[in-house]
Tab-separated table of C-alpha atoms in Angstrom:
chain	number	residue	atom	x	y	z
K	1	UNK	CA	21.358	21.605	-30.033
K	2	UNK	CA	18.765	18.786	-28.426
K	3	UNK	CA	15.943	19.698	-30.082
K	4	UNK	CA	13.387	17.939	-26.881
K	5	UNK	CA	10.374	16.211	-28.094
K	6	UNK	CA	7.624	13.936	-26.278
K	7	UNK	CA	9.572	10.979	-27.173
K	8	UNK	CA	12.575	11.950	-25.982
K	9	UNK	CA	12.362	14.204	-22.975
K	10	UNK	CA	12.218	11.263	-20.432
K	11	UNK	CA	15.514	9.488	-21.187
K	12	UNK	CA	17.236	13.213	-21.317
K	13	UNK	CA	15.596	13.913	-17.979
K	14	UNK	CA	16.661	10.971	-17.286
K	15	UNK	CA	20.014	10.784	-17.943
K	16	UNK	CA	20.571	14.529	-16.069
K	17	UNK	CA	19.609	13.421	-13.235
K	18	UNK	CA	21.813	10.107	-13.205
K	19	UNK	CA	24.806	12.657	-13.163
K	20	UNK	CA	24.102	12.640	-9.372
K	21	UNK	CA	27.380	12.752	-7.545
K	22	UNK	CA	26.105	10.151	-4.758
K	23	UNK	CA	25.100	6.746	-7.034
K	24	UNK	CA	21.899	5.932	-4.945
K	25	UNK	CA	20.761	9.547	-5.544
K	26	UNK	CA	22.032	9.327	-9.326
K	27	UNK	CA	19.415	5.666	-9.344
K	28	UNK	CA	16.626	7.476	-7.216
K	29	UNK	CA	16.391	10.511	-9.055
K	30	UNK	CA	16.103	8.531	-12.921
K	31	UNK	CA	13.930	6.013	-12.030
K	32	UNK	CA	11.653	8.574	-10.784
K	33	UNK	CA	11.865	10.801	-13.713
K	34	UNK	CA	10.999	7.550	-15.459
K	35	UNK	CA	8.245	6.375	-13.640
K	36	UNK	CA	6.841	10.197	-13.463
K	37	UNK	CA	6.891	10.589	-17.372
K	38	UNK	CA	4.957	7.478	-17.744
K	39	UNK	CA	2.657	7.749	-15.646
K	40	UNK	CA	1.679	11.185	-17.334
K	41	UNK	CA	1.386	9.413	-20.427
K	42	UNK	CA	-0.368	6.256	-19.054
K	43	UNK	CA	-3.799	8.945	-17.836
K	44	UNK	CA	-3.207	11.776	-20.546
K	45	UNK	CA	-2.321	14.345	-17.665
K	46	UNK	CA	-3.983	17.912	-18.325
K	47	UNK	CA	-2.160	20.761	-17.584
K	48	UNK	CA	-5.349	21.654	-15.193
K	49	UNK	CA	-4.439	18.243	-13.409
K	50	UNK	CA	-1.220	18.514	-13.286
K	51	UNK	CA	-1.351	22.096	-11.366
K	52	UNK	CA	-3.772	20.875	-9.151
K	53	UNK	CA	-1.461	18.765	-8.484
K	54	UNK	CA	0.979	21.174	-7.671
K	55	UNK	CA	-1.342	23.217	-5.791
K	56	UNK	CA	-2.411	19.648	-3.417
K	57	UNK	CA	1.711	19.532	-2.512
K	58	UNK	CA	1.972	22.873	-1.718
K	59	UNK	CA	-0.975	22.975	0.369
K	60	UNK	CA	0.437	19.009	2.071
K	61	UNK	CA	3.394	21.251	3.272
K	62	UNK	CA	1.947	24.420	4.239
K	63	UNK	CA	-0.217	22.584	6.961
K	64	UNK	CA	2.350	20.443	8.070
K	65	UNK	CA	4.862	21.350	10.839
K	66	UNK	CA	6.315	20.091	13.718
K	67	UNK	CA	3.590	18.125	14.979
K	68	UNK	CA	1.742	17.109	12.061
K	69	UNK	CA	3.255	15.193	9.405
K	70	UNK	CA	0.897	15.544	6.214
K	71	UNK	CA	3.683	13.862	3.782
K	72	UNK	CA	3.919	11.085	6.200
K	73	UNK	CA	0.112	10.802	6.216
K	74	UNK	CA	-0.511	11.110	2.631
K	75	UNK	CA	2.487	7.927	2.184
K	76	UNK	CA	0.093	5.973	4.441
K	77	UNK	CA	-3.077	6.168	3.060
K	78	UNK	CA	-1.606	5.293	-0.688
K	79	UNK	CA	-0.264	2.109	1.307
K	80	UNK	CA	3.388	3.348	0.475
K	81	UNK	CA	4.592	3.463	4.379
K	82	UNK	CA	3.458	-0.353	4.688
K	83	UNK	CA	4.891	-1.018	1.363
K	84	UNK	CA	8.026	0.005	2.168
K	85	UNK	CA	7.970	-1.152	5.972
K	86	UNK	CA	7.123	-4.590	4.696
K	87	UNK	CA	10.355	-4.367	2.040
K	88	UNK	CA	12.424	-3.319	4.321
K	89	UNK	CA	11.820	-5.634	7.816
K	90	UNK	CA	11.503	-8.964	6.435
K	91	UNK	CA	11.997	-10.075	9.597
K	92	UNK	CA	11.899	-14.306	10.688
K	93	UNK	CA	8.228	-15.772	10.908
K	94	UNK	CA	8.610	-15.592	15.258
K	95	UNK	CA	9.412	-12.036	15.230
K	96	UNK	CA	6.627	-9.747	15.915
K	97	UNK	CA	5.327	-8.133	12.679
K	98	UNK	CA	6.299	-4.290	11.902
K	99	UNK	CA	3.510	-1.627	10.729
K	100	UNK	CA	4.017	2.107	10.280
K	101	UNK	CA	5.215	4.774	12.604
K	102	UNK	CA	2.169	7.141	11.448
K	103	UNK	CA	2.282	10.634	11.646
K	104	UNK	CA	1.815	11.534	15.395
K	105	UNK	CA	5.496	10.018	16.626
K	106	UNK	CA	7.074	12.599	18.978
K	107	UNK	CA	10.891	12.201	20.364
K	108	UNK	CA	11.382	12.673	23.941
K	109	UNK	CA	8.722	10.690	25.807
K	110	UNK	CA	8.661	11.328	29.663
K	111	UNK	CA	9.625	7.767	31.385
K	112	UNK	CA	8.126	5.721	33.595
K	113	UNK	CA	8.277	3.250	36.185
K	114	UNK	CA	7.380	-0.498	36.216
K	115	UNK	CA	3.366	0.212	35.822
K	116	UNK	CA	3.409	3.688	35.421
K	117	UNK	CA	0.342	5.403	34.237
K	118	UNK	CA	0.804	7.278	30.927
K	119	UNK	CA	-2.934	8.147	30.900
K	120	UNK	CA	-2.157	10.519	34.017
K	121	UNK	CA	-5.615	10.544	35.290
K	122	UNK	CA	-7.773	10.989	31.547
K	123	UNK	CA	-11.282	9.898	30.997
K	124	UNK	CA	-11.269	6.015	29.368
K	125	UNK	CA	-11.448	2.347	30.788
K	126	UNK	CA	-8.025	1.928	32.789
K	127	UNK	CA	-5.923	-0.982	30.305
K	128	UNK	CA	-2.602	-2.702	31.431
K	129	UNK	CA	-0.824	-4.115	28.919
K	130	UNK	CA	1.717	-6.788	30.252
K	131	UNK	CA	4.502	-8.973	28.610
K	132	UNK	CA	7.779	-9.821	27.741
K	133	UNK	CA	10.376	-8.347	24.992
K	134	UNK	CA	12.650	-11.981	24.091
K	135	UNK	CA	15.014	-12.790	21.068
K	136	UNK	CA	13.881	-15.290	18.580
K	137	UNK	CA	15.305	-18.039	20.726
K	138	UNK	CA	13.257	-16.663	23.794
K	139	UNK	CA	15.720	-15.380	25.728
K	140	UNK	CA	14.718	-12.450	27.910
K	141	UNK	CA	15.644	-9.082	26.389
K	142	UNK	CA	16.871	-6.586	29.415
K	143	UNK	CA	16.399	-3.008	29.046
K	144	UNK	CA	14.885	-2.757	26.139
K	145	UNK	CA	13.018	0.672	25.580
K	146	UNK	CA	9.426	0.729	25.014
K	147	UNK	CA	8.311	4.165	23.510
K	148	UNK	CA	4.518	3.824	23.193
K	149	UNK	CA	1.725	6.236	22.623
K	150	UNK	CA	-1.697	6.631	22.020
K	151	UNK	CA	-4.933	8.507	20.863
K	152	UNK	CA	-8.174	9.548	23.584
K	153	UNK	CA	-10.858	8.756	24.265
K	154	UNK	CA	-12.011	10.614	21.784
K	155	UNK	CA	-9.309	9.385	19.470
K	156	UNK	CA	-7.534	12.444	19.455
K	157	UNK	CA	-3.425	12.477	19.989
K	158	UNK	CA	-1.796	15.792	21.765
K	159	UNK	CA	-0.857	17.204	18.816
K	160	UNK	CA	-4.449	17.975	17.691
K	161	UNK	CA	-5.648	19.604	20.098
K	162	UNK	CA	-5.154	23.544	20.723
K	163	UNK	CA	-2.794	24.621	23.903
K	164	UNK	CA	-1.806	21.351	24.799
K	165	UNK	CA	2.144	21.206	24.458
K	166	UNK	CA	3.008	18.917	27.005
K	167	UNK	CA	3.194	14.629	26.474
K	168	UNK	CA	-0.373	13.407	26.632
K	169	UNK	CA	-0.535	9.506	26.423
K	170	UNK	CA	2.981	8.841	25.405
K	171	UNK	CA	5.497	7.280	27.356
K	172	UNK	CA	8.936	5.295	27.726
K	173	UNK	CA	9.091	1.977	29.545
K	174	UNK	CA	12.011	-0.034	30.297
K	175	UNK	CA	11.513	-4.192	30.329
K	176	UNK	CA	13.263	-5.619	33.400
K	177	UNK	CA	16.053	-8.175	33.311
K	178	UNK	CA	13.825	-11.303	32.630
K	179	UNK	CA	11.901	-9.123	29.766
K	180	UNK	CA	9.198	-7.764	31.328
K	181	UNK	CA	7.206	-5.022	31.156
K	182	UNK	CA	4.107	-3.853	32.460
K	183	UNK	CA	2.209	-0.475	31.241
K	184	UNK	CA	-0.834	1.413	31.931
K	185	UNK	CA	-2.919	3.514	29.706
K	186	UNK	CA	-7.051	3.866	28.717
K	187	UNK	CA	-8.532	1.252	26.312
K	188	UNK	CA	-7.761	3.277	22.803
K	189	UNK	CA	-10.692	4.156	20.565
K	190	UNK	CA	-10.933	3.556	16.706
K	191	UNK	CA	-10.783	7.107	15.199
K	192	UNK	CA	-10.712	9.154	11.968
K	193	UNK	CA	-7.231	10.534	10.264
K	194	UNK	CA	-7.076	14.271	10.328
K	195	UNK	CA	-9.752	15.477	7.575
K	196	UNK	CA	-9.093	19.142	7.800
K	197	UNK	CA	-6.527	19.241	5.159
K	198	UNK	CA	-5.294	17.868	2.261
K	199	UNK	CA	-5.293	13.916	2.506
K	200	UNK	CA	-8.950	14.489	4.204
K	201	UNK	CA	-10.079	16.384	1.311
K	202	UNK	CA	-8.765	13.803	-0.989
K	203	UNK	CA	-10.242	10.913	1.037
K	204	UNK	CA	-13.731	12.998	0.724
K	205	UNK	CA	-14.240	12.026	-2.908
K	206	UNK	CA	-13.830	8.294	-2.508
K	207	UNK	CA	-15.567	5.414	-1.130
K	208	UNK	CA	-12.527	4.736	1.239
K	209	UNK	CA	-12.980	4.744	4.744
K	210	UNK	CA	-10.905	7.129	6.944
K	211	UNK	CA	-11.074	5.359	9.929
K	212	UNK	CA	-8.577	3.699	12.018
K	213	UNK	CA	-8.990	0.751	14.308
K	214	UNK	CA	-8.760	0.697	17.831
K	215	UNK	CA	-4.598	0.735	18.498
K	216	UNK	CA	-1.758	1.481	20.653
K	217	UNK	CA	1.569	2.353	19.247
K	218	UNK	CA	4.980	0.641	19.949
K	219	UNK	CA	8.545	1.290	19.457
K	220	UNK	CA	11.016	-0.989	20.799
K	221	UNK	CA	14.631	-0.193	21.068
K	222	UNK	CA	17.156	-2.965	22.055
K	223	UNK	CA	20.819	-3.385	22.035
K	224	UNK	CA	22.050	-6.162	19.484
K	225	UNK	CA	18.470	-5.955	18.080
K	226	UNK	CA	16.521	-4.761	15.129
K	227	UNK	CA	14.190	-1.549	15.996
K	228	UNK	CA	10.652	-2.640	16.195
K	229	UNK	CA	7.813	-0.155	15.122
K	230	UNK	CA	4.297	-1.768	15.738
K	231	UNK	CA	1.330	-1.467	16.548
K	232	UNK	CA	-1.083	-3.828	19.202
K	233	UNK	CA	-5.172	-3.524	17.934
K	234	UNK	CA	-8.388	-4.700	19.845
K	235	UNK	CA	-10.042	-7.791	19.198
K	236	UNK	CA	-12.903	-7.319	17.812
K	237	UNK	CA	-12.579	-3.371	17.331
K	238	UNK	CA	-14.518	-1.544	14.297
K	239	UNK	CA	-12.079	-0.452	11.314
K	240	UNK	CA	-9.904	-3.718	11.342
K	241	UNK	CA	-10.558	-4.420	7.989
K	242	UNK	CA	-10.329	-1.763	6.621
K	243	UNK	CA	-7.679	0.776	8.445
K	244	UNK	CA	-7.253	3.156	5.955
K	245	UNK	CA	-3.337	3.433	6.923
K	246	UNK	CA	-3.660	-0.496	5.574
K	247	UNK	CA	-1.443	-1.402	9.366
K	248	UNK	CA	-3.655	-4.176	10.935
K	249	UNK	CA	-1.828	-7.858	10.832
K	250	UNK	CA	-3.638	-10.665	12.749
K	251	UNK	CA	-0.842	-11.390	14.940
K	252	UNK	CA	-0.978	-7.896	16.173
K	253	UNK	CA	-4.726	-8.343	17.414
K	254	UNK	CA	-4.970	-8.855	21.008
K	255	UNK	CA	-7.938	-9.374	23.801
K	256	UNK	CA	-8.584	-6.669	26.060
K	257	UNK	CA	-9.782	-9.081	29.154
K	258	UNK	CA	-12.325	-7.627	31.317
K	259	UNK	CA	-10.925	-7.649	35.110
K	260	UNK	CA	-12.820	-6.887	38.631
K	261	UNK	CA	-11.699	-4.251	41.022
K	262	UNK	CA	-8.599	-5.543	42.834
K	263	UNK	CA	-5.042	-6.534	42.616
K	264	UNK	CA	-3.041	-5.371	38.912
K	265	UNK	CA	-0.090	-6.590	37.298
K	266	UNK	CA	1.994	-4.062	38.745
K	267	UNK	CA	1.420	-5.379	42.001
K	268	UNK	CA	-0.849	-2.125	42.638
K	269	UNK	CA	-4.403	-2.525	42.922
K	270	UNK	CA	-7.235	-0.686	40.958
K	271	UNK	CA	-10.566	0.352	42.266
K	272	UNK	CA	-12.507	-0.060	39.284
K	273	UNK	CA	-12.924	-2.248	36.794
K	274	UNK	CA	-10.066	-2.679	34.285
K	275	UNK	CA	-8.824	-3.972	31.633
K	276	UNK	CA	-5.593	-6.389	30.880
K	277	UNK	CA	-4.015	-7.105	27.436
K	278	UNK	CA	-1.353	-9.039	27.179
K	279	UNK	CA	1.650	-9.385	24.357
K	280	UNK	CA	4.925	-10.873	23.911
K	281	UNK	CA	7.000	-9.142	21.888
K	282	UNK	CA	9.541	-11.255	19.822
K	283	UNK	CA	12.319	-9.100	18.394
K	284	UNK	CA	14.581	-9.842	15.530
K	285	UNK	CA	18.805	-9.207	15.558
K	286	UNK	CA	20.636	-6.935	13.999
């Protein structure tokens, strides 16, 4: 019989779980035993602490569903989504940067024309966002898909808000054959995470900031190309120093140029005042 003692219960964890029929699994699952067992012993972990614990997980999965991803949000705010992005798209210095997908990602975008307006008609400064998708040697990129959304004016996405179930500030775009693309939307606000659960109430005993800077999300799908999640953030916005997801990179930052009533990108012409912002998006191959 294994008598198991505090000295020895990690490497027999251990060495259980690295019976794992798939190898990865059988490397996953023993490292993190490993890792687990010392951290315990690195803070003296309390049985008190420890089922707090338990209770914070429990609680992370109750409130999450299929809107709102409280595991995904918890990963960002201990910087473990960037870490891992960062490992994992080392992409050439030309390509544009990667950041996190965040928790408010929702398949099946409604598409749009050349210039359509994903904002259908909500409150906020009108914003077109123009450029062109290329290849590290700056050839145009065709038919790439741009899947982007957004927060309110309020900096609120669809998914918080009761009895809204239909897209809200989300849509597809495809680039035309010389790379182009042309979008519009509402300037984006800076805006807290979700502090009604979990995370929040973890946040609440800290110093850290729960804010994050003014942003619009991208995903860009491309044939022959590596998937690019990003993100494009105001110049100049509150939060950029301190986005408490830890996404902001300065080659993501981008002026939001104040334009008169008149003509638009799209060839359409806006009443108002508007805004432009303007990005080339450099993508890296598979």
């Amino acid at each position: 019989m294994q008598l198991v003692t505090e000295d020895n219960i990690t490497e027999l964890a251990a060495r259980r779980w690295a019976s794992a029929h798939d190898p990865r699994t059988a490397e996953l699952m023993a490292a993190l035993v490993r890792h687990l067992h010392a951290f315990a012993r690195e803070v003296r972990l309390s049985e008190t602490e420890w089922m707090a614990a338990m209770r914070w997980l429990t609680e992370t999965g109750q409130i999450s569903d299929e809107k709102r991803e409280e595991f995904i949000l918890a990963s960002d705010v201990l910087g473990l989504s960037m870490l891992v992005v960062q490992m994992n798209h080392a992409f050439d210095a030309k390509a544009t940067p990667a950041t996190v997908l965040g928790p408010f990602h929702i398949d099946g975008s409604p598409e749009k024309e050349f210039g359509g307006d994903m904002s259908d008609g909500l409150p906020g400064a009108p914003l077109y966002i123009t450029g062109t998708v290329t290849g590290l040697d700056g050839s145009p990129v065709g038919g790439a898909v741009l899947d982007v959304w957004q927060a309110d004016e309020e900096g609120a996405y669809e998914s918080q808000i009761a009895d809204i179930d239909e897209a809200r500030l989300r849509a597809k775009y495809l680039t035309r054959a010389d790379g182009s693309y042309c979008l519009r939307t509402i300037a984006p606000k800076g805006y807290s995470i979700p502090m009604d659960g979990p995370v929040g109430e973890l946040i609440g005993g800290t110093d850290i900031s729960h804010y994050r800077p003014a942003h619009v999300h991208f995903l860009i799908n491309a044939a022959g190309y590596e998937p690019l999640i990003t993100h494009l953030f105001q110049e100049g916005a509150e939060y950029l120093d301190s986005d408490v997801v830890f996404g902001t990179k300065q080659e993501l930052v981008v002026t939001f140029e104040p334009r008169e009533p008149g003509p638009t990108p799209d060839g359409g012409h806006c009443d108002g005042p508007w805004l432009e912002a303007r990005y080339d998006f450099v993508l890296q191959p598979a």
